[in-house]
């Protein structure tokens, strides 16, 4: 794995951990591959080079800012807009040192 890929994976892991800790977040939206594998998955929860479910981290160019896309499901009784803003603020603060100027987008995929 290259240093850039390792940095991307580390950044994605940080984003996932921070997002899941925000009050009102039920979980990160699983992708199709995560739904197909389901709970019967064996081995490590995530393979190298694969971002956590609901998190996409990319860079347009090697010198450009990181683009972070987070897709969440909000718990019942919480306002989606308030939770999305809290996630954006928490993620932006958490990655400010390692990825200055990161553009963070939060999408509420569903609410429980």
Tab-separated table of N, CA and C in Angstrom:
chain	number	residue	atom	x	y	z
A	1	UNK	N	0.839	-1.161	0.000
A	1	UNK	CA	0.000	0.000	0.000
A	1	UNK	C	0.889	1.231	0.000
A	2	UNK	N	0.531	2.211	-0.798
A	2	UNK	CA	1.323	3.431	-0.876
A	2	UNK	C	1.067	4.318	0.333
A	3	UNK	N	1.930	5.295	0.520
A	3	UNK	CA	1.767	6.227	1.638
A	3	UNK	C	0.481	7.030	1.483
A	4	UNK	N	0.141	7.394	0.241
A	4	UNK	CA	-1.088	8.153	-0.004
A	4	UNK	C	-2.312	7.328	0.362
A	5	UNK	N	-2.310	6.042	-0.006
A	5	UNK	CA	-3.446	5.168	0.324
A	5	UNK	C	-3.544	4.963	1.826
A	6	UNK	N	-2.415	4.824	2.489
A	6	UNK	CA	-2.420	4.658	3.942
A	6	UNK	C	-2.970	5.908	4.615
A	7	UNK	N	-2.583	7.076	4.111
A	7	UNK	CA	-3.097	8.334	4.649
A	7	UNK	C	-4.588	8.468	4.442
A	8	UNK	N	-5.062	8.054	3.271
A	8	UNK	CA	-6.492	8.103	2.976
A	8	UNK	C	-7.261	7.168	3.900
A	9	UNK	N	-6.742	5.948	4.094
A	9	UNK	CA	-7.408	4.984	4.965
A	9	UNK	C	-7.446	5.474	6.411
A	10	UNK	N	-6.343	6.064	6.852
A	10	UNK	CA	-6.296	6.592	8.217
A	10	UNK	C	-7.291	7.736	8.387
A	11	UNK	N	-7.359	8.618	7.399
A	11	UNK	CA	-8.297	9.734	7.428
A	11	UNK	C	-9.737	9.221	7.448
A	12	UNK	N	-10.039	8.234	6.616
A	12	UNK	CA	-11.390	7.663	6.571
A	12	UNK	C	-11.760	7.011	7.903
A	13	UNK	N	-10.813	6.342	8.528
A	13	UNK	CA	-11.067	5.727	9.825
A	13	UNK	C	-11.359	6.764	10.898
A	14	UNK	N	-10.606	7.857	10.871
A	14	UNK	CA	-10.840	8.946	11.817
A	14	UNK	C	-12.223	9.541	11.613
A	15	UNK	N	-12.591	9.771	10.362
A	15	UNK	CA	-13.908	10.333	10.043
A	15	UNK	C	-15.008	9.406	10.556
A	16	UNK	N	-14.871	8.109	10.344
A	16	UNK	CA	-15.878	7.145	10.791
A	16	UNK	C	-16.019	7.160	12.316
A	17	UNK	N	-14.895	7.133	13.030
A	17	UNK	CA	-14.939	7.127	14.497
A	17	UNK	C	-15.591	8.395	15.042
A	18	UNK	N	-15.208	9.533	14.497
A	18	UNK	CA	-15.749	10.809	14.966
A	18	UNK	C	-17.242	10.891	14.671
A	19	UNK	N	-17.639	10.481	13.487
A	19	UNK	CA	-19.046	10.540	13.093
A	19	UNK	C	-19.918	9.678	14.000
A	20	UNK	N	-19.477	8.455	14.260
A	20	UNK	CA	-20.277	7.552	15.086
A	20	UNK	C	-20.420	8.039	16.523
A	21	UNK	N	-19.543	8.930	16.970
A	21	UNK	CA	-19.601	9.446	18.337
A	21	UNK	C	-20.543	10.647	18.486
A	22	UNK	N	-21.017	11.196	17.378
A	22	UNK	CA	-21.896	12.370	17.438
A	22	UNK	C	-23.293	11.929	17.885
A	23	UNK	N	-23.851	12.603	18.907
A	23	UNK	CA	-25.208	12.258	19.348
A	23	UNK	C	-26.215	12.416	18.209
A	24	UNK	N	-27.084	11.440	18.088
A	24	UNK	CA	-28.113	11.464	17.047
A	24	UNK	C	-27.762	10.640	15.828
A	25	UNK	N	-26.509	10.223	15.691
A	25	UNK	CA	-26.114	9.373	14.567
A	25	UNK	C	-26.417	7.928	14.945
A	26	UNK	N	-27.287	7.284	14.177
A	26	UNK	CA	-27.593	5.872	14.423
A	26	UNK	C	-26.434	5.007	13.923
A	27	UNK	N	-26.012	5.258	12.680
A	27	UNK	CA	-24.882	4.544	12.093
A	27	UNK	C	-24.528	5.175	10.757
A	28	UNK	N	-23.377	4.804	10.247
A	28	UNK	CA	-22.973	5.215	8.909
A	28	UNK	C	-23.735	4.367	7.906
A	29	UNK	N	-24.163	4.973	6.829
A	29	UNK	CA	-24.947	4.251	5.825
A	29	UNK	C	-24.089	3.186	5.159
A	30	UNK	N	-24.531	1.927	5.238
A	30	UNK	CA	-23.738	0.866	4.602
A	30	UNK	C	-23.846	0.916	3.086
A	31	UNK	N	-22.769	0.540	2.435
A	31	UNK	CA	-22.768	0.452	0.985
A	31	UNK	C	-23.305	-0.894	0.542
A	32	UNK	N	-23.448	-1.077	-0.744
A	32	UNK	CA	-23.987	-2.312	-1.292
A	32	UNK	C	-23.147	-3.521	-0.895
A	33	UNK	N	-21.828	-3.391	-0.962
A	33	UNK	CA	-20.951	-4.512	-0.610
A	33	UNK	C	-21.131	-4.899	0.855
A	34	UNK	N	-21.326	-3.911	1.728
A	34	UNK	CA	-21.528	-4.196	3.146
A	34	UNK	C	-22.857	-4.900	3.379
A	35	UNK	N	-23.884	-4.531	2.617
A	35	UNK	CA	-25.185	-5.179	2.761
A	35	UNK	C	-25.143	-6.624	2.289
A	36	UNK	N	-24.407	-6.863	1.209
A	36	UNK	CA	-24.323	-8.224	0.662
A	36	UNK	C	-23.551	-9.131	1.600
A	37	UNK	N	-22.416	-8.641	2.114
A	37	UNK	CA	-21.618	-9.450	3.037
A	37	UNK	C	-22.364	-9.705	4.323
A	38	UNK	N	-23.023	-8.686	4.846
A	38	UNK	CA	-23.812	-8.818	6.052
A	38	UNK	C	-23.015	-9.251	7.268
A	39	UNK	N	-23.714	-9.718	8.302
A	39	UNK	CA	-23.052	-10.084	9.550
A	39	UNK	C	-22.283	-11.392	9.470
A	40	UNK	N	-22.444	-12.154	8.421
A	40	UNK	CA	-21.756	-13.441	8.303
A	40	UNK	C	-20.322	-13.274	7.823
A	41	UNK	N	-19.886	-12.050	7.660
A	41	UNK	CA	-18.538	-11.774	7.175
A	41	UNK	C	-17.506	-12.391	8.115
A	42	UNK	N	-16.497	-12.979	7.507
A	42	UNK	CA	-15.409	-13.529	8.308
A	42	UNK	C	-14.168	-12.708	8.043
A	43	UNK	N	-13.254	-12.719	8.947
A	43	UNK	CA	-12.030	-11.954	8.769
A	43	UNK	C	-12.174	-10.556	9.309
A	44	UNK	N	-11.222	-9.709	8.984
A	44	UNK	CA	-11.228	-8.353	9.520
A	44	UNK	C	-12.436	-7.574	9.015
A	45	UNK	N	-12.906	-6.598	9.785
A	45	UNK	CA	-14.089	-5.848	9.391
A	45	UNK	C	-13.913	-5.020	8.146
A	46	UNK	N	-12.679	-4.727	7.773
A	46	UNK	CA	-12.454	-3.875	6.613
A	46	UNK	C	-11.103	-4.231	6.020
A	47	UNK	N	-11.051	-4.268	4.704
A	47	UNK	CA	-9.789	-4.596	4.051
A	47	UNK	C	-9.052	-3.328	3.674
A	48	UNK	N	-7.769	-3.420	3.524
A	48	UNK	CA	-6.958	-2.262	3.168
A	48	UNK	C	-7.417	-1.699	1.832
A	49	UNK	N	-7.424	-0.398	1.736
A	49	UNK	CA	-7.834	0.250	0.494
A	49	UNK	C	-9.327	0.423	0.369
A	50	UNK	N	-10.063	0.057	1.397
A	50	UNK	CA	-11.514	0.165	1.358
A	50	UNK	C	-11.968	1.027	2.522
A	51	UNK	N	-12.643	2.118	2.241
A	51	UNK	CA	-13.113	3.032	3.280
A	51	UNK	C	-14.232	2.398	4.082
A	52	UNK	N	-14.419	2.856	5.326
A	52	UNK	CA	-15.554	2.375	6.111
A	52	UNK	C	-16.863	2.720	5.405
A	53	UNK	N	-17.881	1.932	5.660
A	53	UNK	CA	-19.193	2.174	5.062
A	53	UNK	C	-19.639	3.600	5.374
A	54	UNK	N	-20.188	4.279	4.390
A	54	UNK	CA	-20.711	5.615	4.592
A	54	UNK	C	-19.676	6.726	4.553
A	55	UNK	N	-18.419	6.397	4.311
A	55	UNK	CA	-17.364	7.418	4.267
A	55	UNK	C	-16.617	7.305	2.944
A	56	UNK	N	-16.512	8.420	2.247
A	56	UNK	CA	-15.684	8.486	1.036
A	56	UNK	C	-14.700	9.613	1.209
A	57	UNK	N	-13.450	9.301	0.984
A	57	UNK	CA	-12.379	10.293	1.091
A	57	UNK	C	-11.612	10.274	-0.215
A	58	UNK	N	-11.512	11.427	-0.850
A	58	UNK	CA	-10.813	11.512	-2.137
A	58	UNK	C	-10.092	12.848	-2.220
A	59	UNK	N	-9.204	12.901	-3.185
A	59	UNK	CA	-8.454	14.124	-3.427
A	59	UNK	C	-8.430	14.351	-4.926
A	60	UNK	N	-8.884	15.511	-5.372
A	60	UNK	CA	-8.915	15.812	-6.791
A	60	UNK	C	-7.542	15.806	-7.426
A	61	UNK	N	-6.569	16.370	-6.742
A	61	UNK	CA	-5.188	16.368	-7.203
A	61	UNK	C	-4.294	16.166	-5.987
A	62	UNK	N	-3.045	15.852	-6.223
A	62	UNK	CA	-2.146	15.570	-5.110
A	62	UNK	C	-1.938	16.784	-4.207
A	63	UNK	N	-2.141	17.971	-4.738
A	63	UNK	CA	-1.953	19.177	-3.938
A	63	UNK	C	-3.267	19.777	-3.453
A	64	UNK	N	-4.386	19.283	-3.976
A	64	UNK	CA	-5.685	19.839	-3.617
A	64	UNK	C	-6.160	19.385	-2.246
A	65	UNK	N	-7.225	20.019	-1.746
A	65	UNK	CA	-7.753	19.634	-0.440
A	65	UNK	C	-8.481	18.288	-0.507
A	66	UNK	N	-8.553	17.622	0.628
A	66	UNK	CA	-9.300	16.375	0.715
A	66	UNK	C	-10.779	16.675	0.607
A	67	UNK	N	-11.512	15.803	-0.061
A	67	UNK	CA	-12.969	15.882	-0.143
A	67	UNK	C	-13.523	14.712	0.648
A	68	UNK	N	-14.265	15.024	1.697
A	68	UNK	CA	-14.794	14.001	2.597
A	68	UNK	C	-16.310	13.987	2.469
A	69	UNK	N	-16.864	12.835	2.136
A	69	UNK	CA	-18.314	12.666	2.020
A	69	UNK	C	-18.747	11.651	3.064
A	70	UNK	N	-19.666	12.059	3.939
A	70	UNK	CA	-20.153	11.189	5.006
A	70	UNK	C	-21.646	11.002	4.825
A	71	UNK	N	-22.101	9.749	4.827
A	71	UNK	CA	-23.521	9.441	4.707
A	71	UNK	C	-23.969	8.764	6.000
A	72	UNK	N	-24.961	9.376	6.649
A	72	UNK	CA	-25.395	8.895	7.957
A	72	UNK	C	-26.874	8.556	7.979
A	73	UNK	N	-27.244	7.789	8.990
A	73	UNK	CA	-28.640	7.538	9.317
A	73	UNK	C	-28.848	8.145	10.700
A	74	UNK	N	-29.906	8.959	10.839
A	74	UNK	CA	-30.163	9.704	12.068
A	74	UNK	C	-31.164	8.952	12.945
A	75	UNK	N	-30.923	8.998	14.254
A	75	UNK	CA	-31.831	8.365	15.218
A	75	UNK	C	-33.148	9.134	15.297
A	76	UNK	N	-34.195	8.395	15.584
A	76	UNK	CA	-35.514	8.981	15.777
A	76	UNK	C	-35.456	9.977	16.934
A	77	UNK	N	-36.162	11.071	16.789
A	77	UNK	CA	-36.201	12.077	17.837
A	77	UNK	C	-35.128	13.147	17.708
A	78	UNK	N	-34.277	13.033	16.717
A	78	UNK	CA	-33.235	14.034	16.482
A	78	UNK	C	-33.507	14.740	15.158
A	79	UNK	N	-33.237	16.026	15.122
A	79	UNK	CA	-33.408	16.779	13.880
A	79	UNK	C	-32.253	16.470	12.946
A	80	UNK	N	-32.584	16.079	11.738
A	80	UNK	CA	-31.574	15.682	10.758
A	80	UNK	C	-30.587	16.813	10.481
A	81	UNK	N	-31.078	18.029	10.326
A	81	UNK	CA	-30.203	19.159	10.028
A	81	UNK	C	-29.228	19.418	11.172
A	82	UNK	N	-29.718	19.354	12.397
A	82	UNK	CA	-28.861	19.587	13.563
A	82	UNK	C	-27.770	18.522	13.658
A	83	UNK	N	-28.137	17.266	13.441
A	83	UNK	CA	-27.163	16.175	13.509
A	83	UNK	C	-26.149	16.300	12.377
A	84	UNK	N	-26.617	16.611	11.169
A	84	UNK	CA	-25.710	16.753	10.020
A	84	UNK	C	-24.702	17.876	10.265
A	85	UNK	N	-25.152	18.985	10.807
A	85	UNK	CA	-24.235	20.090	11.101
A	85	UNK	C	-23.234	19.697	12.186
A	86	UNK	N	-23.711	18.970	13.202
A	86	UNK	CA	-22.809	18.526	14.274
A	86	UNK	C	-21.745	17.573	13.732
A	87	UNK	N	-22.148	16.686	12.817
A	87	UNK	CA	-21.185	15.761	12.200
A	87	UNK	C	-20.177	16.551	11.380
A	88	UNK	N	-20.651	17.483	10.577
A	88	UNK	CA	-19.737	18.283	9.744
A	88	UNK	C	-18.727	19.030	10.610
A	89	UNK	N	-19.204	19.657	11.677
A	89	UNK	CA	-18.308	20.405	12.559
A	89	UNK	C	-17.306	19.492	13.260
A	90	UNK	N	-17.776	18.328	13.744
A	90	UNK	CA	-16.890	17.388	14.448
A	90	UNK	C	-15.828	16.824	13.513
A	91	UNK	N	-16.237	16.451	12.313
A	91	UNK	CA	-15.279	15.892	11.346
A	91	UNK	C	-14.277	16.957	10.915
A	92	UNK	N	-14.748	18.153	10.640
A	92	UNK	CA	-13.857	19.238	10.230
A	92	UNK	C	-12.808	19.509	11.303
A	93	UNK	N	-13.235	19.538	12.563
A	93	UNK	CA	-12.299	19.773	13.668
A	93	UNK	C	-11.315	18.616	13.821
A	94	UNK	N	-11.803	17.391	13.649
A	94	UNK	CA	-10.947	16.218	13.842
A	94	UNK	C	-9.868	16.076	12.770
A	95	UNK	N	-10.168	16.504	11.564
A	95	UNK	CA	-9.195	16.340	10.475
A	95	UNK	C	-8.430	17.624	10.158
A	96	UNK	N	-8.666	18.678	10.920
A	96	UNK	CA	-8.042	19.973	10.636
A	96	UNK	C	-6.524	19.902	10.636
A	97	UNK	N	-5.958	19.104	11.509
A	97	UNK	CA	-4.503	19.036	11.601
A	97	UNK	C	-3.894	18.178	10.490
A	98	UNK	N	-4.511	17.029	10.212
A	98	UNK	CA	-3.950	16.116	9.211
A	98	UNK	C	-4.389	16.436	7.788
A	99	UNK	N	-5.549	17.087	7.648
A	99	UNK	CA	-6.061	17.425	6.320
A	99	UNK	C	-6.619	18.845	6.327
A	100	UNK	N	-5.742	19.839	6.448
A	100	UNK	CA	-6.231	21.217	6.505
A	100	UNK	C	-6.986	21.597	5.232
A	101	UNK	N	-8.080	22.308	5.430
A	101	UNK	CA	-8.878	22.757	4.293
A	101	UNK	C	-9.772	21.693	3.699
A	102	UNK	N	-9.935	20.569	4.402
A	102	UNK	CA	-10.785	19.490	3.881
A	102	UNK	C	-12.216	19.992	3.691
A	103	UNK	N	-12.809	19.576	2.595
A	103	UNK	CA	-14.196	19.934	2.300
A	103	UNK	C	-15.075	18.781	2.760
A	104	UNK	N	-15.874	19.022	3.792
A	104	UNK	CA	-16.686	17.966	4.395
A	104	UNK	C	-18.146	18.139	3.990
A	105	UNK	N	-18.715	17.077	3.416
A	105	UNK	CA	-20.117	17.051	3.038
A	105	UNK	C	-20.795	15.938	3.812
A	106	UNK	N	-21.941	16.246	4.419
A	106	UNK	CA	-22.689	15.234	5.172
A	106	UNK	C	-24.056	15.082	4.532
A	107	UNK	N	-24.424	13.835	4.256
A	107	UNK	CA	-25.719	13.522	3.673
A	107	UNK	C	-26.482	12.639	4.647
A	108	UNK	N	-27.726	13.023	4.940
A	108	UNK	CA	-28.579	12.185	5.777
A	108	UNK	C	-29.320	11.248	4.833
A	109	UNK	N	-28.979	9.966	4.899
A	109	UNK	CA	-29.536	8.977	4.001
A	109	UNK	C	-30.901	8.474	4.473
A	110	UNK	N	-31.119	8.494	5.786
A	110	UNK	CA	-32.364	7.968	6.333
A	110	UNK	C	-32.465	8.384	7.788
A	111	UNK	N	-33.617	8.144	8.364
A	111	UNK	CA	-33.809	8.379	9.796
A	111	UNK	C	-34.555	7.188	10.364
A	112	UNK	N	-34.176	6.796	11.563
A	112	UNK	CA	-34.831	5.666	12.239
A	112	UNK	C	-35.801	6.164	13.254
